[in-house]
Coordinates of C-alpha atoms in Angstrom, one line a residue:
X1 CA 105.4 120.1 91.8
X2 CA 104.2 117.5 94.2
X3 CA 104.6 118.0 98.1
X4 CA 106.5 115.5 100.4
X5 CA 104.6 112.4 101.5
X6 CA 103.6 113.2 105.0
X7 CA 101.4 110.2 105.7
X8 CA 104.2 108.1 104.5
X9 CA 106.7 109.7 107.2
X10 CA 104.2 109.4 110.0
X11 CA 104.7 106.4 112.7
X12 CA 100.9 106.1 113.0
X13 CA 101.3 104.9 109.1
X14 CA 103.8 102.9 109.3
X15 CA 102.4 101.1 112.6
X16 CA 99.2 100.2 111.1
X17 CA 100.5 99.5 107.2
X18 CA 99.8 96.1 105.7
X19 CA 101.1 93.9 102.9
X20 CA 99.5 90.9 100.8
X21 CA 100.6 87.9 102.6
X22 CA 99.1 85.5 99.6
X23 CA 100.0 86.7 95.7
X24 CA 96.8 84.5 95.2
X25 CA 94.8 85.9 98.3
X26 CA 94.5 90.0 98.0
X27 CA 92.3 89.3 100.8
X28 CA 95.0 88.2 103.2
X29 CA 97.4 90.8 104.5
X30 CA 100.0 90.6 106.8
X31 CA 101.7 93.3 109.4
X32 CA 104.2 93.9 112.0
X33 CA 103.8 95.3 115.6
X34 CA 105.8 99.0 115.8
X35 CA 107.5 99.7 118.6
X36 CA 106.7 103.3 118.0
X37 CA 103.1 102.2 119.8
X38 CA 104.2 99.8 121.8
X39 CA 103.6 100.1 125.7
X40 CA 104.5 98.1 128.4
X41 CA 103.0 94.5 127.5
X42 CA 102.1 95.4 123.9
X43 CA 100.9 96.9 121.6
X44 CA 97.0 97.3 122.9
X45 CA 94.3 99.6 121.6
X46 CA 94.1 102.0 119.4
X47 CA 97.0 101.4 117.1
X48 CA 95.6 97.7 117.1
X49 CA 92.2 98.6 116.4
X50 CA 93.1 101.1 113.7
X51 CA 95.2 98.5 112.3
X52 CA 92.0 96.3 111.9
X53 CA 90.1 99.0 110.4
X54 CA 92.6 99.8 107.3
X55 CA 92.6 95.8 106.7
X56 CA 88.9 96.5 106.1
X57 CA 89.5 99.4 104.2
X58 CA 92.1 97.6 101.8
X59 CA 90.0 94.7 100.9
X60 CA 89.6 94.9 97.2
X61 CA 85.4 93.4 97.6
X62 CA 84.5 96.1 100.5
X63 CA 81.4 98.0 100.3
X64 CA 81.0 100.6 101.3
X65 CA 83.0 102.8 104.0
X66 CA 83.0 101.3 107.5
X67 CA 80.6 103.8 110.2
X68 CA 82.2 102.2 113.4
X69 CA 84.3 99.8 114.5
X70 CA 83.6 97.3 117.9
X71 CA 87.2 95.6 118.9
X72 CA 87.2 92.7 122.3
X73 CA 90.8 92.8 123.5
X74 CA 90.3 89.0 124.2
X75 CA 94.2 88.4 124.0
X76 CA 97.2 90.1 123.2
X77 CA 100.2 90.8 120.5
X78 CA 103.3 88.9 121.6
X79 CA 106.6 89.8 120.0
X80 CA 108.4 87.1 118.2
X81 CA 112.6 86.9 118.5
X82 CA 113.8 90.3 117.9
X83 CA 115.5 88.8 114.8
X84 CA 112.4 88.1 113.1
X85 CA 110.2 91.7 113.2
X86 CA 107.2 89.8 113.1
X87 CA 104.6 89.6 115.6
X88 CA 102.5 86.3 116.4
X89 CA 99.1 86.4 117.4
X90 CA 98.1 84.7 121.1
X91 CA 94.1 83.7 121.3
X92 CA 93.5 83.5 125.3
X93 CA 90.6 81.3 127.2
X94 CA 87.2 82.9 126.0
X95 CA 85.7 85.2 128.1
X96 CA 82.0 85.4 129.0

């Protein structure tokens, strides 16, 4: 008999899960900002960085197993009309 599906039931899972975007692109995946990591001008840091690192981990021609992972906060998440669930990325002025 199989356990539950704890990973499943864990916010950290559900923040940081990912969906094709593309049926002809596995490549391209799509998410959704959680509240569940949200703080109080988005969601910055680790959830977005870890959310970076399983879009690695799900691309179909990865080698390999990532050993670290370098992320520039250059801009931020913005959250789109509540209506919509979706989030929308914002690319600031460079930074030098």
């Amino acid at each position: 008999m199989a356990g539950p599906d704890l990973a499943a039931d864990h916010p950290l899972d559900r923040a940081i899960a990912l969906v094709a975007a593309r049926a002809d692109d596995p490549r391209c995946l799509s998410g959704a900002t959680s509240e569940d990591y949200w703080n109080a001008v988005g969601p910055f840091g680790g959830v977005t960085a870890a959310t970076l690192l399983n879009a690695v981990l799900l691309q179909p021609d990865r080698l390999g197993v990532p050993l670290s992972l370098t992320v520039r906060f250059d801009c931020c998440a913005v959250a789109a009309p509540p209506s919509t669930g979706r989030s929308t990325w914002c690319r600031g002025p460079p930074t030098r």
